[in-house]
Structures are given as C-alpha cells and as structure tokens.
XYZ file of C-alpha atoms in Angstrom:
385
model
C -19.129 -7.384 3.530
C -22.461 -6.351 1.939
C -23.119 -6.176 -1.765
C -20.964 -3.154 -2.553
C -17.593 -3.616 -4.257
C -15.261 -1.481 -6.357
C -15.894 -4.079 -9.084
C -19.421 -3.914 -10.505
C -19.454 -7.584 -11.503
C -18.552 -8.617 -7.925
C -21.521 -6.655 -6.549
C -23.948 -8.372 -8.937
C -22.326 -11.752 -8.270
C -22.924 -11.329 -4.570
C -26.509 -10.393 -5.225
C -26.875 -13.506 -7.383
C -25.504 -15.704 -4.592
C -27.860 -14.040 -2.097
C -30.837 -14.723 -4.348
C -29.734 -18.346 -4.820
C -29.316 -18.802 -1.026
C -32.795 -17.406 -0.419
C -34.342 -19.690 -3.030
C -32.563 -22.739 -1.613
C -33.712 -21.820 1.913
C -37.328 -21.647 0.657
C -37.059 -25.025 -1.059
C -35.572 -26.562 2.096
C -38.272 -25.104 4.322
C -41.091 -26.211 2.008
C -39.858 -29.820 1.845
C -38.169 -30.426 5.204
C -39.063 -27.497 7.421
C -41.593 -29.300 9.569
C -39.338 -32.336 10.153
C -36.334 -30.165 10.986
C -38.290 -28.052 13.477
C -40.170 -30.919 15.217
C -37.157 -33.225 15.700
C -34.601 -30.726 17.002
C -30.879 -30.800 16.133
C -30.966 -34.442 14.993
C -33.866 -33.761 12.659
C -32.188 -30.652 11.265
C -28.988 -32.617 10.474
C -30.908 -35.423 8.805
C -32.981 -32.899 6.858
C -29.912 -31.115 5.528
C -28.356 -34.432 4.419
C -31.555 -35.518 2.697
C -31.907 -32.090 1.103
C -28.402 -32.311 -0.311
C -28.908 -35.885 -1.619
C -32.262 -35.399 -3.304
C -31.905 -31.834 -4.542
C -28.160 -31.764 -5.453
C -28.683 -31.271 -9.260
C -31.327 -28.603 -8.700
C -29.137 -26.795 -6.159
C -26.196 -26.836 -8.556
C -28.363 -25.456 -11.338
C -29.615 -22.659 -9.084
C -26.092 -21.670 -8.059
C -24.748 -21.742 -11.612
C -27.695 -19.763 -12.966
C -27.326 -17.192 -10.182
C -23.613 -16.863 -11.018
C -24.370 -16.487 -14.724
C -27.028 -13.855 -14.170
C -24.821 -11.907 -11.750
C -21.851 -12.150 -14.105
C -23.855 -11.078 -17.147
C -25.488 -8.085 -15.449
C -22.203 -7.065 -13.851
C -20.403 -7.615 -17.139
C -22.793 -5.325 -18.996
C -22.332 -2.634 -16.325
C -18.553 -3.034 -16.558
C -18.702 -2.969 -20.376
C -20.316 0.464 -20.324
C -17.480 1.719 -18.149
C -14.868 0.204 -20.465
C -16.511 1.755 -23.511
C -16.230 5.146 -21.817
C -12.581 4.376 -21.036
C -11.909 3.619 -24.702
C -13.379 6.966 -25.708
C -11.107 8.690 -23.197
C -8.098 6.846 -24.634
C -9.052 7.981 -28.142
C -9.259 11.551 -26.886
C -5.623 11.443 -25.701
C -4.462 11.192 -29.308
C -1.806 8.623 -28.269
C -1.736 5.604 -30.574
C 0.226 3.529 -28.077
C -2.166 4.353 -25.230
C -5.202 3.534 -27.422
C -3.733 0.197 -28.570
C -2.899 -0.737 -25.000
C -6.432 0.067 -23.876
C -7.861 -2.025 -26.698
C -5.598 -4.932 -25.717
C -6.733 -4.616 -22.080
C -10.424 -4.638 -23.031
C -9.927 -7.657 -25.329
C -8.318 -9.601 -22.501
C -11.104 -8.597 -20.093
C -13.767 -9.711 -22.581
C -11.964 -12.981 -23.319
C -11.607 -13.716 -19.569
C -15.287 -12.892 -18.979
C -16.510 -15.065 -21.862
C -14.216 -17.874 -20.769
C -15.720 -18.099 -17.282
C -19.191 -17.548 -18.646
C -18.694 -20.474 -21.034
C -17.577 -22.673 -18.107
C -20.886 -21.886 -16.332
C -22.872 -22.773 -19.471
C -20.818 -25.961 -19.869
C -21.673 -27.003 -16.315
C -25.384 -26.556 -17.028
C -25.083 -28.618 -20.198
C -23.152 -31.241 -18.246
C -25.964 -31.522 -15.700
C -28.475 -31.990 -18.519
C -26.294 -34.661 -20.114
C -25.979 -36.432 -16.777
C -29.749 -36.412 -16.175
C -30.950 -37.341 -19.633
C -28.238 -39.531 -21.179
C -26.090 -42.565 -20.366
C -23.018 -42.470 -18.116
C -20.647 -43.119 -21.033
C -21.733 -39.923 -22.763
C -21.218 -37.946 -19.547
C -17.625 -39.171 -19.268
C -16.934 -38.290 -22.930
C -18.460 -34.841 -22.461
C -16.423 -34.126 -19.326
C -13.164 -35.192 -21.031
C -13.833 -33.064 -24.134
C -14.840 -30.076 -21.982
C -11.683 -30.304 -19.863
C -9.425 -30.475 -22.940
C -11.186 -27.566 -24.708
C -11.256 -25.275 -21.682
C -7.656 -26.131 -20.816
C -6.428 -25.105 -24.277
C -8.573 -21.938 -24.352
C -7.392 -21.055 -20.844
C -3.779 -21.200 -22.002
C -4.551 -18.792 -24.848
C -6.281 -16.371 -22.472
C -3.314 -16.522 -20.042
C -0.844 -15.807 -22.884
C -2.914 -12.796 -24.005
C -3.019 -11.566 -20.406
C 0.724 -11.931 -20.111
C 1.328 -9.932 -23.303
C -0.919 -7.166 -22.058
C 0.842 -7.027 -18.684
C 4.231 -6.794 -20.414
C 2.972 -3.953 -22.620
C 1.527 -2.204 -19.567
C 4.897 -2.281 -17.835
C 6.627 -0.854 -20.954
C 4.050 1.764 -22.038
C 2.792 2.981 -18.674
C 5.183 2.098 -15.859
C 8.588 2.423 -17.528
C 7.736 5.620 -19.412
C 6.444 7.279 -16.243
C 9.551 6.213 -14.313
C 11.767 7.728 -16.985
C 9.814 10.980 -16.739
C 10.387 11.199 -12.992
C 13.824 9.664 -12.514
C 17.125 9.528 -14.417
C 19.324 6.593 -15.410
C 16.351 4.226 -15.118
C 17.031 0.512 -15.238
C 13.653 -1.187 -14.892
C 13.354 -5.009 -15.107
C 9.764 -6.094 -14.409
C 10.598 -9.821 -14.175
C 13.606 -9.464 -11.854
C 14.023 -8.678 -8.178
C 16.731 -7.380 -5.890
C 19.259 -9.941 -4.721
C 18.266 -11.847 -1.587
C 21.448 -10.661 0.127
C 19.818 -7.235 0.371
C 16.923 -8.751 2.330
C 19.335 -10.347 4.771
C 21.546 -7.260 5.065
C 18.544 -5.063 5.934
C 17.976 -7.074 9.156
C 14.336 -5.944 9.031
C 12.814 -9.374 8.749
C 13.398 -11.665 11.712
C 12.553 -14.865 9.855
C 11.248 -16.084 6.508
C 11.612 -19.232 4.428
C 10.646 -18.229 0.897
C 11.438 -15.078 -1.088
C 9.865 -13.878 -4.306
C 9.619 -10.538 -6.006
C 9.596 -8.534 -9.208
C 9.769 -5.009 -10.679
C 13.475 -4.390 -10.004
C 14.348 -0.740 -10.402
C 17.633 1.112 -10.261
C 17.468 4.868 -10.842
C 18.732 8.287 -9.773
C 16.722 10.938 -7.929
C 18.458 14.324 -7.619
C 21.741 12.593 -8.506
C 21.340 10.055 -5.706
C 21.232 6.416 -6.764
C 18.729 3.957 -5.264
C 17.424 0.465 -5.965
C 14.130 -1.174 -5.126
C 11.766 -4.007 -5.999
C 8.579 -5.587 -4.865
C 9.255 -8.191 -2.185
C 7.127 -11.087 -0.980
C 8.432 -13.011 2.019
C 6.712 -16.115 3.383
C 7.185 -18.195 6.484
C 6.731 -21.956 6.484
C 4.499 -23.641 9.072
C 2.783 -26.956 9.561
C -0.948 -27.379 9.871
C -2.855 -30.495 10.926
C -6.278 -31.683 9.854
C -8.420 -34.824 10.106
C -9.139 -36.624 6.807
C -12.294 -38.532 5.850
C -10.972 -41.692 7.488
C -10.437 -39.984 10.841
C -6.633 -39.893 10.511
C -4.620 -36.813 11.485
C -2.627 -35.416 8.587
C 0.067 -32.757 8.564
C 0.640 -30.396 5.651
C 3.231 -27.712 5.043
C 1.842 -24.254 4.307
C 3.139 -20.714 3.982
C 1.960 -17.438 5.423
C 3.018 -13.984 4.321
C 5.564 -12.206 6.529
C 5.893 -9.149 4.290
C 4.472 -8.059 0.972
C 5.443 -4.679 -0.310
C 8.332 -2.574 -1.563
C 11.939 -2.512 -0.334
C 13.977 0.596 -1.195
C 17.721 0.959 -0.556
C 19.822 4.098 -0.826
C 23.079 5.440 0.582
C 22.994 7.388 3.803
C 25.903 8.877 5.712
C 25.005 7.725 9.211
C 26.829 8.905 12.316
C 27.047 5.364 13.717
C 27.615 2.059 11.897
C 25.800 0.048 14.549
C 22.595 -1.387 12.950
C 19.440 0.464 13.951
C 15.996 -0.879 13.024
C 12.815 1.142 13.196
C 9.509 -0.721 12.936
C 6.018 0.628 12.552
C 3.865 -0.645 15.377
C 1.012 -0.921 12.847
C 1.159 -3.927 10.535
C 4.898 -4.719 10.672
C 4.462 -8.159 12.254
C 7.541 -7.643 14.419
C 7.377 -9.376 17.842
C 7.920 -6.282 19.978
C 9.683 -6.213 23.295
C 10.818 -3.109 25.145
C 12.558 -0.854 22.656
C 14.746 2.188 22.715
C 12.944 5.410 23.591
C 13.689 8.561 21.615
C 13.124 12.186 22.655
C 9.857 12.333 20.682
C 6.915 10.706 22.535
C 4.694 10.738 19.449
C 7.371 8.763 17.592
C 7.684 6.253 20.451
C 3.921 5.578 20.310
C 4.012 4.758 16.583
C 7.449 3.136 16.113
C 9.652 0.592 17.812
C 13.447 1.001 17.765
C 15.786 -2.012 17.959
C 19.551 -1.752 18.365
C 22.333 -3.267 20.463
C 23.783 0.208 21.025
C 21.158 2.602 22.411
C 23.504 5.589 22.358
C 24.489 4.877 18.762
C 20.812 4.562 17.845
C 19.974 7.918 19.399
C 22.898 9.554 17.551
C 21.221 8.451 14.295
C 17.625 9.033 15.405
C 17.866 12.727 16.122
C 14.648 14.726 16.579
C 14.933 15.814 12.970
C 15.196 12.215 11.717
C 12.395 10.910 13.931
C 10.138 13.728 12.728
C 11.012 12.826 9.120
C 10.116 9.173 9.709
C 6.816 10.144 11.281
C 6.064 12.513 8.367
C 6.888 9.763 5.878
C 4.571 7.315 7.593
C 1.733 9.811 7.611
C 2.365 10.882 4.019
C 2.308 7.431 2.390
C -0.315 5.967 4.757
C 1.221 2.444 4.762
C 3.154 0.641 7.512
C 6.792 1.608 7.111
C 9.967 0.097 8.621
C 13.552 1.244 8.242
C 17.040 0.115 9.068
C 20.252 2.158 9.126
C 23.153 -0.217 8.385
C 26.612 0.367 6.865
C 25.796 3.837 5.549
C 22.592 2.698 3.880
C 18.899 3.088 4.574
C 16.640 0.123 3.883
C 12.979 1.199 3.690
C 10.248 -1.441 3.692
C 6.712 -0.267 2.833
C 3.942 -2.834 3.352
C 1.862 -1.687 0.382
C 1.379 -4.969 -1.505
C 2.307 -5.391 -5.157
C 2.996 -2.255 -7.162
C 2.883 -1.422 -10.890
C 0.447 -4.254 -11.643
C -1.940 -4.239 -14.615
C -5.219 -5.412 -13.052
C -7.317 -7.495 -15.464
C -9.910 -8.872 -13.077
C -12.442 -6.170 -12.299
C -13.464 -3.069 -14.226
C -10.684 -0.583 -13.560
C -10.048 1.572 -16.608
C -6.631 2.203 -18.089
C -6.768 5.810 -16.874
C -7.422 4.597 -13.342
C -4.556 2.118 -13.557
C -2.237 4.859 -14.815
C -3.273 7.097 -11.940
C -2.499 4.313 -9.497
C 0.997 3.862 -11.046
C 1.607 7.616 -10.699
C 0.523 7.410 -7.063
C 2.893 4.495 -6.391
C 5.763 6.383 -8.022
C 4.900 9.464 -6.002
C 5.286 7.382 -2.841
C 8.881 6.709 -3.865
C 9.493 10.402 -4.494
C 7.968 11.364 -1.142
C 10.097 8.880 0.710
C 13.270 10.121 -0.916
C 12.442 13.767 -0.366
C 11.368 13.333 3.287
C 13.996 10.864 4.441
C 16.896 11.796 2.208
C 16.722 15.366 0.965
C 14.801 17.028 3.790
C 16.834 19.819 5.408
C-alpha cells in the first residue's frame, strides 16, 4: 500500500501510524526484548500481553497523537489545495458554482474539525481517567458522547444539503446540456422488475440504488440508475466463551450502472453477454462467435445458439468489444424483448465526495467523464453504422 494516496491527509495519516508503530516497537524492545528473545514463542506471547496491560494508556496516547499530527499536517496540505480551488471557482464568474464550492469546503472543514475534536477528547479522557476518580470519568464519557452525537448530526445534515446541491447544480445541469427530456431523480432508482427482466444477475438478495435518469439521446429514449446488488451468506466465528456463532452477512454481487434502451433485435430469445473480467458470473462453456478476440473477452449465454448468433453478428461483437475498451470497465449486456440491458461495473456515479481533498473542478470533471461513458455506450452500441 505504501504511504502514497490521492488524498493528502491519508498519506500523512499513514506516516503517523508508521511512526507510532516504530515508537511502540522500540518501547516494547527496551522493556521486554530480552525476555521475549530468550524464552521463545511462549516468552514472546507473555511479553506482548504484559506490554499491553502495563502500557495500554501510553500506547493509546501515542496512537491518538500520531493520528492528530497526521491529520493536522494532511489537513493543512489539503487546505492549500482547497484555497486554490476556491480561487478557480471565483474565476469562473458563476455565483452558483462559487456558492457550491464554499458549501463543500465548509462541510470538509466541519468534518475535519469534528474528527480532530474526537481525538482531543480521547486524550482528555485518558488524562481524566489517570488523574481523577472513576465517577468523573463516567460523567465525562456521557457528556462527550451526547455532545459529539449532536454535533455529528449537524455535520451529516450539512453534508446532505451539499450533496443535494451538487446533484442539482453540477450533475443535473450537465445532463440537460448533453441529453434532452431529462428526468433526473437522485434519490430514486429503476424498478426492481428491470433487474429481473435483464436476466444478467444469476442471484441476489438485496437491491439498492439511486440516481434514476430517463432521457433522450438522438431522439432515442433510455433509462438508467446506479444499482447495488448484494447476496446473503452466513459466516461462523468463535466468541470469547468458545462457542460457535453464526451471523448473516452480505457481499456485493454488482455495483455500477444499469442502462436500458430499445433495440430491434432479430431474435426474441434472451441472449446474455458477460465480460470475463470482473462480472462474477460462474462461467461454463458458452456460445462461440465468429470473432476469436471477442470469445476471449466475453462469455455468451443463450438457450438458442443460432438465435444468439443472429443477434451477435460480427458488427455487433466488434461494437461490444469497442465499448468495453472505450469505457475501461467490466461490461455485460442482455438482448431481451427488443431491449438492450447494459450493466457497467463502475461503482457509484455522480457522487459528491466529501472525504478527501478533491476539488469541485475535479468532481465536475469526473461527472463529465461518467456522462461521457453513457454517450459512448449509446453511440457505439446503438447508433454505430
């Protein structure tokens, strides 16, 4: 992983943790090194336990201080970048863009100060625990929890308002510039029946999504939304008493974008095309097309091989390959009832990142890139001669 990250504060946080780990290793070696080395594995285990018992408060202080130093240094570095971003927003001459950037920076600062205050509160809590009575510690913890809970709610509400404004001022306006008859509903998703009708996903137990969009591209209507599908599974673990416990968990089957548009197919027999990279489909022997390069990258599933090949002509298979190379994400398609369902495993789109130090200009560029993916798919798969 290393220290490098696209977020400056993460890089400095990692460096802080590394410094803390080195300091703790030196403390351990100075106090227990000889015992751990001379007595083998047993001595090492006992030494680690004793180290944790006797030095727990000091270790906690070291970790918290390292986190605070890393966060502060990284925050200052990020702040310089955000100040530059604000100047760029002022240069655009757009009042709406400038106000949105100011709101974004305010939320970032509030989030940063919130987590910084939690670190300081932990240090104060350790001091209260060491130098005062137990009753005062309990009172301090209760007050701290209440205060940080209420402040956290305010920060989350501010973040939500900024995200809503981002969807209106950046995403929706750009969509209306590119497409016609735009119906964009950030908090809604396509109906689950579309997921089932696509037949692209063999099994899932939970469906969530957002950013529903209905629009026209070159007078052709399409709908899409972000889709998150999860599969339920059971995991077992052994608790502190030695008993085996079973818990229900979920793992992601698909997270990305599902687009649907009309397509006058030659055959009505369902034909599914899966990328062999990252689709998660349990492949068996599939239908082979005339294009070997396509067969190496995609897997075709259909009950009617002749019907599938009538749809997957050399021109269509070349278009699918071109689309996959163009967008650089795993892509799967199904041709069903004169419709094409296109699933692109590209994660969440149109999101206003708050954590990190991305500028508003960078976020806008990412939105434009995500919209361009939609345009490329339509042009390559739908309008290509």
